Amino acid sequence: MANLGLFSGTKTAKSVNVSFRLPYYTQWGQSLLVCGSEPVLGSWDVKKGLLLSPVHQGEELIWSGSISVPSEFSGEYSYYVVDDKKSVLRWEMGKKRKLVLPKGINGGEHVELHDLWQAGGDAIPFRSAFKDVIFRRSWGLNVERPPGIQNKLDKEVDAVVVHFKICCPNVEEETSVYVIGSTAKLGQWKVQDGLKLNYAGDSVWQADALMQKGDFPIKYPFEGGNFSLETGAHRDLSIDSSKVPPRYIFLSDGMMREMPWRGAGVAIPMFSVRSEADLGVGEFLDLKLLVDWAVLSGFHLVQLLPINDTSVHGMWWDSYPYSSLSVFALHPLYLRVEALSENLPETIKKEIQEAREQLDGKDVDYEATLATKLSIAKKVFVQEKDLILNSRSFQKYFSENEVEKLVSKDSLHHDIIRFHYYIQFHLHTQLTEAAEYARKKGVILKGDLPIGVDRNSVDTWVYPNLFRMNTSTGAPPDYFDKNGQNWGFPTYNWEEMSKDNYAWWRARLTQMAKYFTAYRIDHILGFFRIWELPEHAMTGLIGKFRPSIPLSKEELEREGIWDFDRLSLPYIRQEFVQERFGASWTLIVSNFLNDYQKGRYVFKEDCDTEKKIASKLKMLAEKSMLLESEDKIRRDLFDLLKNIVLIRDPEDESKFYPRFNLEDTSSFQDLDDDSKNVLKRLYYDYYFHRQENLWRQNALKTLPALLDSSDMLACGEDLGLIPACVHPVMQELGLIGLRIQRMPSEPDLEFGIPSQYNYMTVCAPSCHDCSTLRAWWEEDEERRCRYFKSVVGSDGIPPSRCVPEIAHFVLRQHVEAPSMWAIFPLQDLLALKEEYTTRPAAEETINDPTNPKHYWRYRVHVTLESLMNDKELISSIKGLVRGSGRSQPSVEETDDQGNQETIVMITGKHQAAKGQEKISFEKQLTGVPRPETYVL
């Protein structure tokens, strides 16, 4: 039985002294603390953890502390940054550290643990995208048993055992890892004489070396095979010569410092894929062919939009992939009905072929395609339901996913419900097949996690307490929409979600991880704060951030602001109405407005919200009472309704929020200068200063719950109005950001500079929420000229069309960027070849964010089979990837005798190409004879 006195810190003759040492720079008022699984380290109660003490050593700030433990001690521990009250400000990412004392250690001996802080980025190689896909061969290495040196230690009184440990996930088979250094035991800088490390599993390599006191200080790097030394300065190990040296030093040197791994990928919505086998829309089984094309093109990743069921309205509105009916159900649209059974009747086969020809249009016909698939599936269900629903594989799936009472044989809709489970089972089976195929081919399948759910979804019905149904989510004005956006989703009740440690979110991520090894967090800003609108709003401007610190009535009064009705009610003067509505102004006043003060109006109670206005307008239009178009009058009335300076909190009338872009309103412009100056200062404080700490704390509560729910690689969409706290938190948590060249995060730039992007990013020339590269290039001549001058570096006239040479230049910029990932929309890749640019560029746009009822129906105009046969395009893409030094998946090729061999492409340890590319813009490119050559 363990000695309880030891666990409370009391020393005994048999205790071992364990000291912790970690270099880490803190800010004023912060301290470092170690907390662990055993009572001596607080039993995971940070308040009871071991507070470390700092000391400067050279340029480093070293935190250290010690405990006494029994010789058989073992446990787990982690480091935390805390304030003066031991409240946690920051914690390590990744797995808990393990402490197991060496066998045979004697009481009274001293063990030193030399650790490095585990940042979020350090955990990335342990995510399934790398562990199970990219580095899967490395993780399959055999664990080696290290030789023991305890007997040697017992014979040498002044010797010190140094335990070297390094994480090196990208090690190929038949490759060894060494540590070399200045001492004889480390080979005196000769690799062949260095200390060979043994593979310990989980990408960790380790070995022990017996050092003498005179060997210190030691300088050493690690060598990862093929004579590739670590990058950066050599590592140092020293001991305090004035003290008795420790008997054991455990070095946890973190990750091996090598050239950062970089990869490339392709992005395309599932519904946009076209193959010879599909039925009017891309299908899950098409992913296998897409993966094959990706491998040939040098891509390690395929990125999709959300694939959950969105069948809320039963019409084409449901084409919007971010408004799910259920966050757990897959969309029947992506079902391959031919794969439902191996014994399809000839009549059904004929029906499928006829439907394939009818639905093979330029764009997706959402309603017809879904109706056709469900109709055929029902016929197959009648034939196969007993066979499938009684199968062992279905029973296993059912037990993991469904609620028993919903499918009780006594339920009214028993067979209808069973049909939907039948569909979901086949969707699961088909997507699982495609996902496993991608893993084996070395291709990451990247999913998309929507920020919201539909107001009428299963989730709001089953878990109503998790949502604020009287509100809507959206986004304030930004690059995508200058008027703000209203997505219509209910906002989350984070306080309620936290009570079960965000179980609903954790379940979502667990479900996604069945199919994906990476995912994109849609609108990651929503985990810091969400733009919240009242449920009756139809547009996105008059909102507030939740959570946020409002302006109190007392605060405003201290600043000389007191007329709250004047500032929070719509400011409607008679001349405004006359100017906007012309001859219709009296009709507008009589139907929508009441007299308020001399020359001013207020909205009538039956039309004092956007939804009420829209409803009343529709009624007047049906009676033919409107002199102008209904849309124009609605926009003008909405503008009057939004002509305010402050938004009064509906939950507390003594709290206010500054209206976004309040300086643009006539309500603000008619104020006196003193009031204007005060309100501008308070506006800036509300939006850009006072919320930062609150939003940071909110994100550090919610995001770790997501990241810990699965081992998928997480990327965050961090475009738009970005608070200062966002990027530091993402870096801390190891989240990968997004960089789009036309939407730079730097306020002083019009175009981003890919060569200056941070490593922890995904870079792309466009995305689904904006126009494609071709459309962007061709839609604005002045912007095109500015880009040609500032980015291309030419004073010449740019081509009016996005010719393949332009596409190649832009794509090369991105593939050579330092970003971990360069992911290209398939449309932008097709721009590399002239024959694929005959379709008007605007037709390739996936989404128009300014249109809340946009029809998501884009289909690629070339089949995957044709792309597989286009060796010229594949060669062009592969040349870009190879030339950039990015990693490529291995390719299986067949020789003349039919034998397969695996060709392993570059591993990603090479530097990006630095050559220049010359493009000749002759008459056929610009329309103007230009004999000179531009260097891009």
Coordinates of C-alpha atoms in Angstrom, one line a residue, residues 590-839:
S590 CA -50.9 56.3 -43.5
N591 CA -50.1 52.6 -43.6
F592 CA -46.8 52.3 -41.7
L593 CA -46.2 55.4 -39.5
N594 CA -47.7 57.4 -36.6
D595 CA -47.0 61.0 -35.7
Y596 CA -44.4 61.1 -32.9
Q597 CA -43.1 64.7 -32.5
K598 CA -43.4 67.7 -34.8
G599 CA -42.1 66.7 -38.2
R600 CA -41.2 63.1 -36.9
Y601 CA -42.8 59.7 -37.1
V602 CA -42.6 56.3 -35.4
F603 CA -43.6 53.0 -36.9
K604 CA -47.1 51.6 -36.1
E605 CA -47.1 48.7 -33.7
D606 CA -48.2 46.3 -36.4
C607 CA -45.2 47.1 -38.6
D608 CA -42.4 47.9 -36.1
T609 CA -40.2 45.0 -37.1
E610 CA -38.8 43.8 -40.5
K611 CA -41.0 40.7 -40.6
K612 CA -44.1 42.8 -39.8
I613 CA -43.2 45.3 -42.5
A614 CA -42.7 42.5 -45.1
S615 CA -46.0 40.9 -44.1
K616 CA -48.0 44.2 -44.4
L617 CA -46.3 45.1 -47.7
K618 CA -47.2 41.7 -49.2
M619 CA -50.8 42.4 -48.2
L620 CA -50.8 45.8 -49.8
A621 CA -49.2 44.4 -53.0
E622 CA -51.9 41.8 -53.3
K623 CA -54.4 44.6 -53.2
S624 CA -52.5 46.5 -55.9
M625 CA -52.0 49.5 -53.6
L626 CA -48.3 50.0 -54.2
L627 CA -47.1 52.6 -56.7
E628 CA -43.5 51.3 -56.7
S629 CA -42.0 47.8 -56.6
E630 CA -42.5 45.9 -53.4
D631 CA -38.8 45.1 -53.1
K632 CA -37.8 48.8 -53.3
I633 CA -40.4 49.9 -50.8
R634 CA -39.3 47.2 -48.4
R635 CA -35.7 48.2 -48.7
D636 CA -36.5 51.8 -48.0
L637 CA -38.7 51.0 -45.0
F638 CA -36.1 48.7 -43.6
D639 CA -33.6 51.6 -43.9
L640 CA -35.9 53.8 -41.9
L641 CA -36.3 51.1 -39.3
K642 CA -32.5 50.8 -39.0
N643 CA -31.9 54.6 -38.7
I644 CA -30.8 54.4 -35.0
V645 CA -27.6 54.9 -33.1
L646 CA -28.1 52.6 -30.1
I647 CA -29.9 49.2 -29.8
R648 CA -31.7 48.7 -26.5
D649 CA -31.2 45.3 -24.9
P650 CA -34.6 43.5 -25.0
E651 CA -33.6 41.6 -21.8
D652 CA -32.5 44.7 -19.9
E653 CA -33.7 48.1 -20.9
S654 CA -30.9 49.8 -19.0
K655 CA -28.3 48.2 -21.4
F656 CA -27.4 49.4 -24.9
Y657 CA -25.3 48.3 -27.9
P658 CA -23.9 50.7 -30.6
R659 CA -25.5 50.1 -34.0
F660 CA -22.9 48.8 -36.5
N661 CA -21.6 51.6 -38.7
L662 CA -23.6 54.2 -36.7
E663 CA -21.8 57.1 -38.4
D664 CA -23.5 56.2 -41.6
T665 CA -27.0 57.1 -40.2
S666 CA -28.7 60.4 -40.4
S667 CA -29.7 59.8 -36.8
F668 CA -26.1 60.1 -35.9
Q669 CA -25.3 62.9 -38.3
D670 CA -28.0 65.2 -36.8
L671 CA -26.4 65.0 -33.3
D672 CA -24.2 67.7 -31.8
D673 CA -20.5 67.4 -32.2
D674 CA -19.9 66.5 -28.5
S675 CA -22.4 63.6 -28.6
K676 CA -20.8 62.4 -31.9
N677 CA -17.4 62.3 -30.4
V678 CA -18.5 60.4 -27.3
L679 CA -20.5 57.9 -29.3
K680 CA -17.7 57.3 -31.8
R681 CA -15.3 56.6 -28.9
L682 CA -17.8 54.2 -27.2
Y683 CA -18.4 52.5 -30.5
Y684 CA -14.8 51.9 -31.1
D685 CA -14.4 50.6 -27.5
Y686 CA -17.3 48.2 -27.9
Y687 CA -16.3 46.7 -31.2
F688 CA -12.5 46.7 -30.9
H689 CA -11.4 46.7 -27.3
R690 CA -13.6 46.0 -24.3
Q691 CA -14.7 42.5 -25.4
E692 CA -11.3 41.0 -26.2
N693 CA -10.7 39.2 -22.9
L694 CA -14.3 38.0 -22.7
W695 CA -14.2 36.6 -26.2
R696 CA -10.9 34.9 -25.5
Q697 CA -12.2 33.3 -22.4
N698 CA -15.3 32.1 -24.2
A699 CA -13.3 30.5 -27.0
L700 CA -11.0 28.8 -24.5
K701 CA -14.1 27.2 -22.9
T702 CA -15.8 26.0 -26.1
L703 CA -13.1 25.2 -28.7
P704 CA -11.1 22.7 -26.6
A705 CA -14.2 20.7 -26.1
L706 CA -14.4 20.3 -29.9
L707 CA -10.7 19.6 -30.3
D708 CA -10.7 16.9 -27.6
S709 CA -13.8 15.2 -29.1
S710 CA -11.9 13.6 -31.9
D711 CA -8.5 13.2 -33.3
M712 CA -9.3 14.9 -36.6
L713 CA -7.2 17.8 -37.9
A714 CA -9.0 21.0 -37.2
C715 CA -9.0 24.1 -39.5
G716 CA -10.9 27.3 -38.7
E717 CA -12.5 29.7 -41.2
D718 CA -11.3 33.0 -39.8
L719 CA -12.3 35.5 -42.5
G720 CA -14.2 38.7 -42.0
L721 CA -14.1 41.1 -39.0
I722 CA -11.4 39.5 -36.9
P723 CA -11.0 40.4 -33.2
A724 CA -7.4 40.7 -32.0
C725 CA -7.8 37.7 -29.7
V726 CA -8.7 35.2 -32.5
H727 CA -5.3 34.4 -34.0
P728 CA -3.4 34.1 -30.7
V729 CA -6.1 31.7 -29.4
M730 CA -6.0 29.7 -32.7
Q731 CA -2.2 29.5 -32.5
E732 CA -2.4 28.4 -28.8
L733 CA -4.9 25.6 -29.6
G734 CA -3.1 24.4 -32.8
L735 CA -5.9 25.5 -35.1
I736 CA -5.1 26.1 -38.7
G737 CA -6.4 29.3 -40.2
L738 CA -7.5 30.3 -43.7
R739 CA -5.9 32.8 -46.0
I740 CA -7.6 34.0 -49.2
Q741 CA -5.4 36.4 -51.3
R742 CA -8.2 38.8 -52.1
M743 CA -9.3 39.0 -48.4
P744 CA -6.1 39.8 -46.6
S745 CA -6.1 39.9 -42.8
E746 CA -3.7 42.9 -42.9
P747 CA -5.8 46.1 -43.1
D748 CA -3.2 48.0 -45.2
L749 CA -3.1 45.4 -48.0
E750 CA -5.5 45.0 -50.9
F751 CA -4.0 41.7 -51.9
G752 CA -2.5 39.2 -49.5
I753 CA 1.1 38.1 -50.0
P754 CA 1.2 34.3 -50.0
S755 CA 5.0 34.1 -49.4
Q756 CA 4.5 35.8 -46.1
Y757 CA 1.7 33.6 -44.8
N758 CA 2.1 31.8 -41.5
Y759 CA 2.8 28.1 -41.5
M760 CA -0.3 27.3 -39.5
T761 CA -2.6 28.3 -42.4
V762 CA -4.5 27.0 -45.4
C763 CA -4.0 29.2 -48.4
A764 CA -6.3 29.4 -51.4
P765 CA -7.0 31.7 -54.3
S766 CA -10.7 31.5 -53.8
C767 CA -13.4 29.6 -51.8
H768 CA -17.0 28.6 -52.1
D769 CA -18.2 31.9 -50.6
C770 CA -16.7 34.1 -53.3
S771 CA -16.3 34.1 -57.1
T772 CA -13.8 31.8 -58.7
L773 CA -10.3 32.9 -59.7
R774 CA -11.5 33.3 -63.3
A775 CA -14.6 35.3 -62.4
W776 CA -12.7 37.5 -60.0
W777 CA -10.0 38.3 -62.6
E778 CA -12.5 39.2 -65.3
E779 CA -15.2 41.1 -63.3
D780 CA -13.2 44.3 -62.4
E781 CA -10.8 45.9 -64.8
E782 CA -9.3 48.5 -62.4
R783 CA -8.7 45.9 -59.7
R784 CA -7.1 43.6 -62.3
C785 CA -4.7 46.3 -63.3
R786 CA -3.8 47.0 -59.7
Y787 CA -3.1 43.3 -59.1
F788 CA -1.1 43.1 -62.3
K789 CA 1.1 46.0 -61.2
S790 CA 1.5 45.3 -57.5
V791 CA 1.6 41.4 -57.5
V792 CA 2.8 40.5 -60.9
G793 CA 5.1 43.5 -61.0
S794 CA 4.2 44.7 -64.5
D795 CA 3.1 48.1 -65.8
G796 CA 1.7 46.5 -68.9
I797 CA -1.9 45.9 -69.8
P798 CA -3.1 42.6 -68.2
P799 CA -5.2 40.2 -70.3
S800 CA -8.9 40.7 -69.9
R801 CA -9.5 37.0 -69.6
C802 CA -7.9 34.8 -67.0
V803 CA -5.8 32.9 -69.4
P804 CA -4.0 29.7 -68.3
E805 CA -0.7 31.6 -67.8
I806 CA -2.4 33.9 -65.3
A807 CA -4.0 30.9 -63.5
H808 CA -0.6 29.2 -63.4
F809 CA 1.0 32.2 -61.9
V810 CA -1.6 32.7 -59.1
L811 CA -1.7 28.9 -58.3
R812 CA 2.1 28.8 -58.2
Q813 CA 2.1 31.7 -55.7
H814 CA -0.1 29.7 -53.4
V815 CA 1.5 26.3 -53.8
E816 CA 4.9 27.8 -52.9
A817 CA 3.6 29.7 -49.8
P818 CA 4.9 28.6 -46.4
S819 CA 1.3 27.5 -45.5
M820 CA 0.9 24.0 -44.3
W821 CA -1.8 23.5 -46.9
A822 CA -2.5 24.9 -50.3
I823 CA -6.1 23.9 -51.2
F824 CA -7.5 24.8 -54.6
P825 CA -11.1 24.9 -55.7
L826 CA -11.4 22.5 -58.7
Q827 CA -12.7 25.4 -60.8
D828 CA -9.4 27.3 -60.3
L829 CA -7.4 24.2 -61.3
L830 CA -9.5 23.8 -64.5
A831 CA -8.5 27.3 -65.4
L832 CA -5.0 25.9 -66.2
K833 CA -6.3 24.6 -69.5
E834 CA -8.0 26.6 -72.2
E835 CA -10.5 24.0 -73.2
Y836 CA -12.1 24.1 -69.7
T837 CA -12.6 27.8 -69.7
T838 CA -15.3 27.9 -72.4
R839 CA -18.1 28.0 -69.7

